[in-house]
């Protein structure tokens, strides 16, 4: 079957019960992380038709015909997306394992709410767990990104 | 955790789904809505079936109109729908996390499996304590000697929709039928509801009354993700300060939502004294089990607190 991932068409051979997380990682898109694998931690978040979803709880076949965006589609090491650069600059990422999930969630959130309050940011990322940063700097990075986007 | 193998079917009409279910009934079939409850359970080897019939590709199940919602409408999509009763909005906003709500559905939430410390565990964990009545059996770890399962009812939407007297519509091998949500659940943590084999929940509907005041209050440890440790759903009609309607349901304190009787207050003003009587009667009606977070006694003591606060808020205090 064919999947549309980060704007490119990829053909994959699948077991019927393959989860999108496993499919993406088998394609070498290992930026999407396997955390709890139970829908609790948000590390596996990807965007499907622009909405953040948990790829550990989505059967790959259900994503067929939809636009899948992963962290690899957001930016690259040499060309970081503004949100990624801000996470880096303010220290919103430490060990980095949860970071792709936060970036995917925050990117979708800022599109739907370009001028969020801190409380709205907290609610938006409440499905993502981080055990390093204490969230303060993640919230700061998202807030700064909103301000940057507003200036543009 | 790796999903066990199964065959995935993706019908595009309800009739096709019903036929597929009938065809594979003997081998074992489950329906898939959003999957945020079913797939973690299957990963834990709970309720697994060889056939999974996904309802996600059936367009009619996603229809949303005022007072009538397709079972496959996602919680996220409902938050963007107007007009949505305030209480339903409150209940949806506290379900799990925003990431879950983008795929979780209203029908899936109403059919959510009951939960228990001894059930929602990995096979390894369950094997170390010798399993539970709801999983492999044969003994209940919460109430030794119990013949029926006491797992906790964990849907946030059900108490509220029961207070609103919502109606469920189904399509099954015997055709269509409708049922008041209030008669849908049954007091058994394993056979949790009167759903017939092969039957599909298609729509959730209610009488759209813009004057009805609705609200939901939820007790949980974390302000995200957690299932309810107590949920209070209320629908109230107030006519010049007098109660024309009052329905109150408590979730997560039993295997089904518990109704608090309120008939004797109809036609009366909702005074502080009346609220106190209702709160005490709610307290007296529940016996939470030691099978989810927090202690049963704390959850029980929170019942009158949450009932009182919700009634006062709906009355228009502060």
Tab-separated table of C-alpha atoms in Angstrom:
chain	number	residue	atom	x	y	z
A	1	UNK	CA	0.000	0.000	0.000
A	2	UNK	CA	1.031	3.621	-0.462
A	3	UNK	CA	1.341	6.211	2.268
A	4	UNK	CA	1.837	9.928	1.939
A	5	UNK	CA	4.583	10.861	4.409
A	6	UNK	CA	6.024	14.366	4.621
A	7	UNK	CA	4.734	15.093	1.132
A	8	UNK	CA	6.354	12.038	-0.484
A	9	UNK	CA	4.619	8.831	-1.565
A	10	UNK	CA	6.050	5.717	0.099
A	11	UNK	CA	5.115	2.173	-0.791
A	12	UNK	CA	5.129	-0.249	2.120
A	13	UNK	CA	4.345	-3.931	2.601
A	14	UNK	CA	2.374	-4.395	5.791
A	15	UNK	CA	0.920	-6.897	8.199
A	16	UNK	CA	-2.784	-6.093	8.732
A	17	UNK	CA	-2.129	-5.238	12.357
A	18	UNK	CA	0.867	-2.946	11.761
A	19	UNK	CA	0.786	0.254	13.767
A	20	UNK	CA	1.791	3.530	12.156
A	21	UNK	CA	4.636	3.913	14.664
A	22	UNK	CA	6.215	0.625	13.586
A	23	UNK	CA	5.698	1.410	9.915
A	24	UNK	CA	7.363	4.804	10.189
A	25	UNK	CA	10.330	3.458	12.114
A	26	UNK	CA	10.746	0.568	9.673
A	27	UNK	CA	11.002	3.189	6.920
A	28	UNK	CA	13.963	4.719	8.756
A	29	UNK	CA	11.914	7.609	10.127
A	30	UNK	CA	13.199	6.980	13.640
A	31	UNK	CA	12.617	10.533	14.858
A	32	UNK	CA	9.198	9.301	15.967
A	33	UNK	CA	9.900	7.592	19.277
A	34	UNK	CA	8.417	4.567	20.992
A	35	UNK	CA	7.873	5.584	24.607
A	36	UNK	CA	5.148	3.915	26.632
A	37	UNK	CA	3.490	2.362	23.543
A	38	UNK	CA	0.176	2.732	25.393
A	39	UNK	CA	-0.942	6.241	24.481
A	40	UNK	CA	0.227	7.886	27.674
A	41	UNK	CA	3.503	9.656	26.918
A	42	UNK	CA	3.098	11.414	23.556
A	43	UNK	CA	6.602	10.493	22.288
A	44	UNK	CA	5.136	8.863	19.173
A	45	UNK	CA	2.994	11.843	18.115
A	46	UNK	CA	2.768	12.540	14.384
A	47	UNK	CA	0.374	14.734	12.432
A	48	UNK	CA	-2.291	13.101	10.320
A	49	UNK	CA	-4.080	15.621	8.124
A	50	UNK	CA	-2.627	18.324	10.359
A	51	UNK	CA	-3.909	16.906	13.649
A	52	UNK	CA	-1.541	15.483	16.258
A	53	UNK	CA	-2.252	11.793	16.877
A	54	UNK	CA	-0.515	8.966	18.701
A	55	UNK	CA	1.086	6.685	16.122
A	56	UNK	CA	1.337	3.849	18.683
A	57	UNK	CA	-2.479	3.662	18.720
A	58	UNK	CA	-3.172	4.113	15.022
A	59	UNK	CA	-3.285	1.203	12.604
A	60	UNK	CA	-1.236	2.073	9.533
A	61	UNK	CA	-4.078	1.182	7.192
A	62	UNK	CA	-6.243	3.819	8.847
A	63	UNK	CA	-3.704	6.462	7.817
A	64	UNK	CA	-3.825	5.498	4.131
A	65	UNK	CA	-4.993	8.325	1.923
A	66	UNK	CA	-4.178	10.881	4.589
A	67	UNK	CA	-1.237	13.259	4.836
A	68	UNK	CA	1.213	12.052	7.499
A	69	UNK	CA	3.784	14.505	8.852
A	70	UNK	CA	6.605	13.401	11.111
A	71	UNK	CA	9.378	15.261	12.889
A	72	UNK	CA	11.594	14.637	9.834
A	73	UNK	CA	9.182	16.800	7.836
A	74	UNK	CA	9.340	19.693	10.285
A	75	UNK	CA	13.023	20.581	9.881
A	76	UNK	CA	16.483	19.076	9.415
A	77	UNK	CA	19.653	19.408	11.534
A	78	UNK	CA	21.031	21.971	9.088
A	79	UNK	CA	17.733	23.738	8.585
A	80	UNK	CA	15.810	23.762	11.845
A	81	UNK	CA	12.197	24.885	11.923
A	82	UNK	CA	11.754	28.054	14.038
A	83	UNK	CA	10.048	26.016	16.763
A	84	UNK	CA	12.975	23.555	16.843
A	85	UNK	CA	15.501	26.407	16.997
A	86	UNK	CA	13.619	27.955	19.955
A	87	UNK	CA	13.505	24.635	21.831
A	88	UNK	CA	17.271	24.474	21.339
A	89	UNK	CA	17.946	28.107	22.289
A	90	UNK	CA	15.895	28.204	25.509
A	91	UNK	CA	16.766	24.652	26.659
A	92	UNK	CA	13.363	23.102	25.958
A	93	UNK	CA	15.088	19.849	25.145
A	94	UNK	CA	17.470	17.922	27.411
A	95	UNK	CA	17.735	14.186	26.775
A	96	UNK	CA	15.600	14.818	23.693
A	97	UNK	CA	13.544	11.641	23.685
A	98	UNK	CA	10.212	13.405	24.161
A	99	UNK	CA	11.146	16.392	21.974
A	100	UNK	CA	9.789	15.155	18.608
A	101	UNK	CA	6.400	14.542	20.215
A	102	UNK	CA	6.373	17.977	21.820
A	103	UNK	CA	7.367	19.649	18.544
A	104	UNK	CA	4.685	17.834	16.556
A	105	UNK	CA	2.027	18.655	19.158
A	106	UNK	CA	3.121	22.282	19.533
A	107	UNK	CA	3.366	22.838	15.775
A	108	UNK	CA	-0.220	21.647	15.234
A	109	UNK	CA	-1.400	23.587	18.268
A	110	UNK	CA	0.132	26.895	17.143
A	111	UNK	CA	-1.568	26.525	13.782
A	112	UNK	CA	-4.981	26.211	15.456
A	113	UNK	CA	-4.237	28.773	18.185
A	114	UNK	CA	-1.668	31.345	17.009
A	115	UNK	CA	-1.875	33.508	20.148
A	116	UNK	CA	-2.188	31.132	23.113
A	117	UNK	CA	-2.092	31.906	26.833
A	118	UNK	CA	0.342	29.917	28.998
A	119	UNK	CA	-2.626	27.948	30.347
A	120	UNK	CA	-3.690	27.003	26.817
A	121	UNK	CA	-0.130	25.904	26.030
A	122	UNK	CA	-0.085	23.765	29.177
A	123	UNK	CA	-3.355	22.104	28.170
A	124	UNK	CA	-2.167	21.561	24.600
A	125	UNK	CA	0.953	19.690	25.726
A	126	UNK	CA	-0.786	17.829	28.571
A	127	UNK	CA	-0.611	14.608	26.548
A	128	UNK	CA	3.189	14.786	26.282
A	129	UNK	CA	5.439	13.703	29.129
A	130	UNK	CA	8.929	15.104	29.746
A	131	UNK	CA	11.046	13.837	32.629
A	132	UNK	CA	13.960	16.290	32.197
A	133	UNK	CA	12.896	19.869	31.704
A	134	UNK	CA	10.069	20.402	34.155
A	135	UNK	CA	8.113	21.844	31.196
A	136	UNK	CA	8.883	25.501	31.989
A	137	UNK	CA	11.320	25.929	29.124
A	138	UNK	CA	9.145	23.959	26.732
A	139	UNK	CA	6.278	26.341	27.457
A	140	UNK	CA	8.647	29.278	27.019
A	141	UNK	CA	9.819	28.000	23.634
A	142	UNK	CA	6.244	27.547	22.425
A	143	UNK	CA	5.282	31.005	23.684
A	144	UNK	CA	8.291	32.575	21.908
A	145	UNK	CA	7.454	30.703	18.728
A	146	UNK	CA	3.911	32.115	18.814
A	147	UNK	CA	5.347	35.605	19.202
A	148	UNK	CA	7.762	35.062	16.314
A	149	UNK	CA	4.995	33.774	14.075
A	150	UNK	CA	2.856	36.808	14.973
A	151	UNK	CA	5.662	39.182	13.888
A	152	UNK	CA	6.056	37.571	10.503
B	1	UNK	CA	4.159	-3.901	23.612
B	2	UNK	CA	3.536	-5.732	20.359
B	3	UNK	CA	-0.015	-6.138	19.089
B	4	UNK	CA	-1.085	-9.750	18.601
B	5	UNK	CA	-1.901	-10.657	15.001
B	6	UNK	CA	-5.456	-10.234	13.761
B	7	UNK	CA	-7.293	-9.699	10.486
B	8	UNK	CA	-8.363	-6.127	9.876
B	9	UNK	CA	-11.582	-5.487	7.970
B	10	UNK	CA	-12.460	-2.024	6.748
B	11	UNK	CA	-16.084	-1.896	5.576
B	12	UNK	CA	-17.476	1.350	4.142
B	13	UNK	CA	-21.138	0.882	5.093
B	14	UNK	CA	-22.852	-0.142	8.327
B	15	UNK	CA	-24.623	-3.029	6.590
B	16	UNK	CA	-21.316	-4.361	5.313
B	17	UNK	CA	-19.894	-4.168	8.852
B	18	UNK	CA	-22.888	-6.052	10.288
B	19	UNK	CA	-22.515	-8.771	7.607
B	20	UNK	CA	-18.776	-9.110	8.284
B	21	UNK	CA	-19.425	-9.437	12.011
B	22	UNK	CA	-22.048	-12.130	11.420
B	23	UNK	CA	-19.685	-13.980	9.076
B	24	UNK	CA	-16.835	-14.116	11.604
B	25	UNK	CA	-18.912	-14.266	14.802
B	26	UNK	CA	-17.910	-17.820	15.645
B	27	UNK	CA	-14.189	-17.111	15.404
B	28	UNK	CA	-14.510	-13.905	17.395
B	29	UNK	CA	-14.971	-10.315	16.322
B	30	UNK	CA	-14.432	-6.862	17.747
B	31	UNK	CA	-15.358	-3.468	16.327
B	32	UNK	CA	-12.792	-0.682	16.233
B	33	UNK	CA	-13.764	2.956	16.684
B	34	UNK	CA	-10.916	5.298	17.661
B	35	UNK	CA	-8.871	2.468	19.169
B	36	UNK	CA	-7.478	4.439	22.103
B	37	UNK	CA	-9.032	2.010	24.600
B	38	UNK	CA	-9.146	-1.177	22.530
B	39	UNK	CA	-5.572	-1.174	21.204
B	40	UNK	CA	-3.816	-0.707	24.589
B	41	UNK	CA	-6.016	-3.494	25.940
B	42	UNK	CA	-5.146	-5.756	23.014
B	43	UNK	CA	-1.464	-5.014	23.564
B	44	UNK	CA	-2.028	-6.214	27.120
B	45	UNK	CA	-3.720	-9.345	25.690
B	46	UNK	CA	-7.121	-8.335	27.014
B	47	UNK	CA	-10.312	-9.160	25.044
B	48	UNK	CA	-8.304	-10.108	21.917
B	49	UNK	CA	-10.189	-11.399	18.893
B	50	UNK	CA	-8.952	-12.815	15.565
B	51	UNK	CA	-11.050	-10.338	13.560
B	52	UNK	CA	-11.115	-6.569	13.959
B	53	UNK	CA	-13.735	-4.628	12.016
B	54	UNK	CA	-12.766	-0.990	11.762
B	55	UNK	CA	-15.700	1.405	11.536
B	56	UNK	CA	-13.512	4.380	10.668
B	57	UNK	CA	-14.174	4.240	6.917
B	58	UNK	CA	-17.976	4.376	7.275
B	59	UNK	CA	-18.877	7.998	6.416
B	60	UNK	CA	-22.383	7.971	7.909
B	61	UNK	CA	-21.022	7.199	11.386
B	62	UNK	CA	-19.086	10.485	11.389
B	63	UNK	CA	-22.154	12.696	10.843
B	64	UNK	CA	-22.698	15.379	13.458
B	65	UNK	CA	-25.786	17.521	13.798
B	66	UNK	CA	-27.379	19.322	16.693
B	67	UNK	CA	-28.638	16.750	19.197
B	68	UNK	CA	-27.639	13.780	17.025
B	69	UNK	CA	-24.069	12.594	16.799
B	70	UNK	CA	-22.561	9.732	14.832
B	71	UNK	CA	-20.782	7.242	17.087
B	72	UNK	CA	-17.477	7.698	15.247
B	73	UNK	CA	-17.304	11.487	15.703
B	74	UNK	CA	-13.997	12.219	17.396
B	75	UNK	CA	-13.975	14.048	20.716
B	76	UNK	CA	-11.724	16.663	19.130
B	77	UNK	CA	-14.181	17.297	16.292
B	78	UNK	CA	-17.063	17.646	18.769
B	79	UNK	CA	-15.206	20.388	20.666
B	80	UNK	CA	-15.321	22.399	17.440
B	81	UNK	CA	-19.042	21.774	16.978
B	82	UNK	CA	-21.662	24.330	17.926
B	83	UNK	CA	-24.102	24.229	19.601
B	84	UNK	CA	-22.755	21.599	21.987
B	85	UNK	CA	-24.342	21.331	25.465
B	86	UNK	CA	-22.006	22.959	27.989
B	87	UNK	CA	-21.856	19.854	30.177
B	88	UNK	CA	-20.887	17.664	27.239
B	89	UNK	CA	-18.134	20.134	26.361
B	90	UNK	CA	-16.897	20.006	29.973
B	91	UNK	CA	-16.917	16.206	29.960
B	92	UNK	CA	-15.089	15.932	26.622
B	93	UNK	CA	-12.432	18.451	27.652
B	94	UNK	CA	-11.389	16.273	30.597
B	95	UNK	CA	-11.189	12.969	28.698
B	96	UNK	CA	-7.592	11.728	28.625
B	97	UNK	CA	-5.285	14.101	26.727
B	98	UNK	CA	-5.565	16.270	23.593
B	99	UNK	CA	-3.552	13.638	21.697
B	100	UNK	CA	-6.025	10.911	22.646
B	101	UNK	CA	-9.016	13.113	21.840
B	102	UNK	CA	-7.997	13.592	18.210
B	103	UNK	CA	-8.720	9.892	17.566
B	104	UNK	CA	-11.006	8.869	20.478
B	105	UNK	CA	-14.707	8.824	19.582
B	106	UNK	CA	-17.935	9.541	21.441
B	107	UNK	CA	-19.221	6.017	20.761
B	108	UNK	CA	-15.948	4.505	21.936
B	109	UNK	CA	-16.116	6.476	25.154
B	110	UNK	CA	-19.622	5.185	25.890
B	111	UNK	CA	-18.474	1.600	25.218
B	112	UNK	CA	-15.210	2.054	27.132
B	113	UNK	CA	-14.159	-1.057	28.978
B	114	UNK	CA	-14.386	-1.014	32.759
B	115	UNK	CA	-11.070	-0.651	34.558
B	116	UNK	CA	-9.320	-2.244	37.526
B	117	UNK	CA	-5.799	-2.312	38.976
B	118	UNK	CA	-5.755	-6.070	38.515
B	119	UNK	CA	-7.124	-6.055	34.960
B	120	UNK	CA	-5.348	-3.213	33.132
B	121	UNK	CA	-1.897	-4.750	33.440
B	122	UNK	CA	0.549	-6.623	31.234
B	123	UNK	CA	0.219	-10.423	30.967
B	124	UNK	CA	3.443	-10.742	32.982
B	125	UNK	CA	2.086	-8.584	35.806
B	126	UNK	CA	-1.214	-10.481	35.830
B	127	UNK	CA	0.575	-13.834	35.902
B	128	UNK	CA	2.573	-12.847	38.993
B	129	UNK	CA	-0.566	-12.274	41.060
B	130	UNK	CA	-2.527	-15.145	39.516
B	131	UNK	CA	-4.767	-13.142	37.184
B	132	UNK	CA	-8.257	-11.744	37.783
B	133	UNK	CA	-11.895	-12.648	37.194
B	134	UNK	CA	-12.240	-10.243	34.238
B	135	UNK	CA	-9.004	-11.368	32.553
B	136	UNK	CA	-8.138	-15.073	32.613
B	137	UNK	CA	-10.069	-15.808	35.818
B	138	UNK	CA	-11.010	-17.516	37.978
B	139	UNK	CA	-10.675	-15.395	41.122
B	140	UNK	CA	-11.427	-11.726	41.797
B	141	UNK	CA	-8.498	-9.990	43.510
B	142	UNK	CA	-10.582	-7.046	44.707
B	143	UNK	CA	-13.478	-8.898	46.339
B	144	UNK	CA	-12.290	-12.430	47.152
B	145	UNK	CA	-15.054	-14.909	46.451
B	146	UNK	CA	-16.976	-12.537	44.179
B	147	UNK	CA	-18.905	-14.153	41.319
B	148	UNK	CA	-19.200	-10.983	39.288
B	149	UNK	CA	-16.636	-8.397	38.339
B	150	UNK	CA	-16.534	-5.053	40.181
B	151	UNK	CA	-14.239	-3.199	37.757
B	152	UNK	CA	-14.834	0.536	37.697
B	153	UNK	CA	-16.987	2.303	35.105
B	154	UNK	CA	-14.613	4.802	33.510
B	155	UNK	CA	-16.455	6.755	30.813
B	156	UNK	CA	-16.620	10.508	31.409
B	157	UNK	CA	-19.358	11.130	28.873
B	158	UNK	CA	-21.844	8.502	30.054
B	159	UNK	CA	-22.880	10.072	33.408
B	160	UNK	CA	-23.495	13.389	31.668
B	161	UNK	CA	-25.338	11.897	28.692
B	162	UNK	CA	-27.431	9.778	31.087
B	163	UNK	CA	-28.352	12.922	32.997
B	164	UNK	CA	-29.376	14.421	29.623
B	165	UNK	CA	-31.432	11.249	28.962
B	166	UNK	CA	-29.626	10.516	25.690
B	167	UNK	CA	-30.770	7.750	23.354
B	168	UNK	CA	-28.535	5.220	21.615
B	169	UNK	CA	-29.303	3.775	18.180
B	170	UNK	CA	-27.908	0.467	17.003
B	171	UNK	CA	-27.808	-1.591	13.847
B	172	UNK	CA	-27.359	-5.339	14.180
B	173	UNK	CA	-28.178	-8.647	12.537
B	174	UNK	CA	-31.816	-8.241	13.656
B	175	UNK	CA	-32.041	-4.721	12.246
B	176	UNK	CA	-32.220	-1.348	13.960
B	177	UNK	CA	-33.199	-0.533	17.520
B	178	UNK	CA	-32.984	2.367	19.930
B	179	UNK	CA	-32.482	2.346	23.670
B	180	UNK	CA	-32.319	4.994	26.398
B	181	UNK	CA	-28.699	5.238	27.557
B	182	UNK	CA	-30.057	4.969	31.120
B	183	UNK	CA	-30.998	1.329	30.477
B	184	UNK	CA	-27.862	0.386	28.533
B	185	UNK	CA	-25.339	-0.531	31.222
B	186	UNK	CA	-25.610	-3.539	33.496
B	187	UNK	CA	-24.118	-4.257	36.894
B	188	UNK	CA	-21.370	-6.618	35.796
B	189	UNK	CA	-17.846	-5.446	35.074
B	190	UNK	CA	-17.409	-8.143	32.404
B	191	UNK	CA	-20.721	-8.127	30.507
B	192	UNK	CA	-20.993	-4.413	30.940
B	193	UNK	CA	-23.956	-3.580	28.772
B	194	UNK	CA	-26.930	-4.964	26.916
B	195	UNK	CA	-25.198	-4.820	23.536
B	196	UNK	CA	-26.105	-7.856	21.421
B	197	UNK	CA	-23.454	-9.799	19.485
B	198	UNK	CA	-22.654	-8.153	16.171
B	199	UNK	CA	-24.512	-4.980	17.033
B	200	UNK	CA	-23.043	-1.568	16.167
B	201	UNK	CA	-23.702	1.673	18.030
B	202	UNK	CA	-24.500	4.153	15.259
B	203	UNK	CA	-25.784	7.379	16.809
B	204	UNK	CA	-26.142	9.144	20.134
B	205	UNK	CA	-29.037	11.581	20.281
B	206	UNK	CA	-30.834	13.741	22.817
B	207	UNK	CA	-33.671	16.207	22.955
B	208	UNK	CA	-32.018	19.508	22.172
B	209	UNK	CA	-33.200	21.916	24.865
B	210	UNK	CA	-31.111	25.109	24.999
B	211	UNK	CA	-32.575	26.045	28.414
B	212	UNK	CA	-31.288	22.840	30.039
B	213	UNK	CA	-28.286	23.521	32.278
B	214	UNK	CA	-25.671	20.775	32.078
B	215	UNK	CA	-22.334	20.270	33.785
B	216	UNK	CA	-19.692	17.675	34.537
B	217	UNK	CA	-17.203	17.509	37.405
B	218	UNK	CA	-14.338	15.027	37.544
B	219	UNK	CA	-12.007	13.856	40.285
B	220	UNK	CA	-8.586	12.590	39.164
B	221	UNK	CA	-5.019	12.733	40.404
B	222	UNK	CA	-3.419	14.435	37.400
B	223	UNK	CA	-5.241	17.139	35.461
B	224	UNK	CA	-4.573	15.223	32.242
B	225	UNK	CA	-4.811	11.688	30.925
B	226	UNK	CA	-6.286	10.123	34.067
B	227	UNK	CA	-9.489	8.164	33.973
B	228	UNK	CA	-12.115	9.467	36.403
B	229	UNK	CA	-11.920	8.447	40.050
B	230	UNK	CA	-15.301	10.116	40.383
B	231	UNK	CA	-17.403	11.803	37.697
B	232	UNK	CA	-20.578	13.763	38.326
B	233	UNK	CA	-22.900	14.532	35.415
B	234	UNK	CA	-25.892	16.770	35.923
B	235	UNK	CA	-28.747	18.159	33.840
B	236	UNK	CA	-30.934	20.797	35.444
B	237	UNK	CA	-33.971	22.775	34.354
B	238	UNK	CA	-34.556	25.942	36.362
B	239	UNK	CA	-37.726	27.978	35.811
B	240	UNK	CA	-37.660	31.266	37.747
B	241	UNK	CA	-35.614	29.646	40.462
B	242	UNK	CA	-37.754	26.496	40.653
B	243	UNK	CA	-36.536	23.085	39.516
B	244	UNK	CA	-38.375	21.809	36.467
B	245	UNK	CA	-35.876	19.011	35.882
B	246	UNK	CA	-32.939	17.570	37.793
B	247	UNK	CA	-30.933	14.487	36.874
B	248	UNK	CA	-27.729	13.480	38.554
B	249	UNK	CA	-25.464	10.517	37.730
B	250	UNK	CA	-22.222	9.451	39.387
B	251	UNK	CA	-19.514	7.729	37.348
B	252	UNK	CA	-16.397	5.809	38.408
B	253	UNK	CA	-17.741	4.748	41.814
B	254	UNK	CA	-19.259	1.453	40.644
B	255	UNK	CA	-19.397	-0.798	37.562
B	256	UNK	CA	-22.188	1.371	36.138
B	257	UNK	CA	-23.147	5.036	36.587
B	258	UNK	CA	-25.240	5.489	39.738
B	259	UNK	CA	-28.350	7.667	39.672
B	260	UNK	CA	-29.066	9.966	42.584
B	261	UNK	CA	-32.821	10.300	43.145
B	262	UNK	CA	-34.030	13.882	42.831
B	263	UNK	CA	-37.783	13.644	42.025
B	264	UNK	CA	-38.848	14.982	45.420
B	265	UNK	CA	-37.149	18.303	44.642
B	266	UNK	CA	-38.982	19.021	41.378
B	267	UNK	CA	-41.127	22.141	41.590
B	268	UNK	CA	-39.081	23.340	44.557
B	269	UNK	CA	-36.417	26.018	44.622
B	270	UNK	CA	-32.836	24.675	44.676
B	271	UNK	CA	-31.932	25.941	48.141
B	272	UNK	CA	-28.673	25.283	50.000
B	273	UNK	CA	-30.638	22.863	52.190
B	274	UNK	CA	-31.906	20.956	49.146
B	275	UNK	CA	-28.373	20.720	47.757
B	276	UNK	CA	-27.185	19.378	51.116
B	277	UNK	CA	-29.870	16.680	51.133
B	278	UNK	CA	-28.994	15.650	47.551
B	279	UNK	CA	-25.276	15.588	48.366
B	280	UNK	CA	-25.886	13.380	51.423
B	281	UNK	CA	-28.117	11.042	49.443
B	282	UNK	CA	-25.408	10.754	46.769
B	283	UNK	CA	-22.874	9.887	49.485
B	284	UNK	CA	-25.120	7.171	50.872
B	285	UNK	CA	-25.589	5.502	47.496
B	286	UNK	CA	-21.993	4.711	46.582
B	287	UNK	CA	-19.545	2.043	47.671
B	288	UNK	CA	-16.325	2.550	45.668
B	289	UNK	CA	-14.011	-0.443	45.389
B	290	UNK	CA	-10.294	-0.535	46.008
B	291	UNK	CA	-9.497	-1.115	42.333
B	292	UNK	CA	-8.486	2.257	40.870
B	293	UNK	CA	-6.487	5.244	42.179
B	294	UNK	CA	-7.085	6.931	45.561
B	295	UNK	CA	-8.688	5.148	48.496
B	296	UNK	CA	-12.368	4.145	48.397
B	297	UNK	CA	-13.091	6.199	51.508
B	298	UNK	CA	-11.566	9.336	49.992
B	299	UNK	CA	-13.481	8.877	46.754
B	300	UNK	CA	-16.691	8.361	48.711
B	301	UNK	CA	-16.068	11.473	50.802
B	302	UNK	CA	-15.488	13.469	47.623
B	303	UNK	CA	-18.934	12.513	46.251
B	304	UNK	CA	-20.939	15.072	48.304
B	305	UNK	CA	-18.224	17.689	47.756
B	306	UNK	CA	-18.329	17.349	43.966
B	307	UNK	CA	-22.143	17.089	43.870
B	308	UNK	CA	-22.515	20.200	46.031
B	309	UNK	CA	-20.048	22.224	43.961
B	310	UNK	CA	-21.594	21.207	40.649
B	311	UNK	CA	-25.164	21.948	41.754
B	312	UNK	CA	-24.131	25.330	43.136
B	313	UNK	CA	-22.297	26.162	39.927
B	314	UNK	CA	-25.251	25.183	37.727
B	315	UNK	CA	-27.579	27.175	40.013
B	316	UNK	CA	-25.505	30.212	39.097
B	317	UNK	CA	-23.404	30.777	42.236
B	318	UNK	CA	-20.167	32.761	41.821
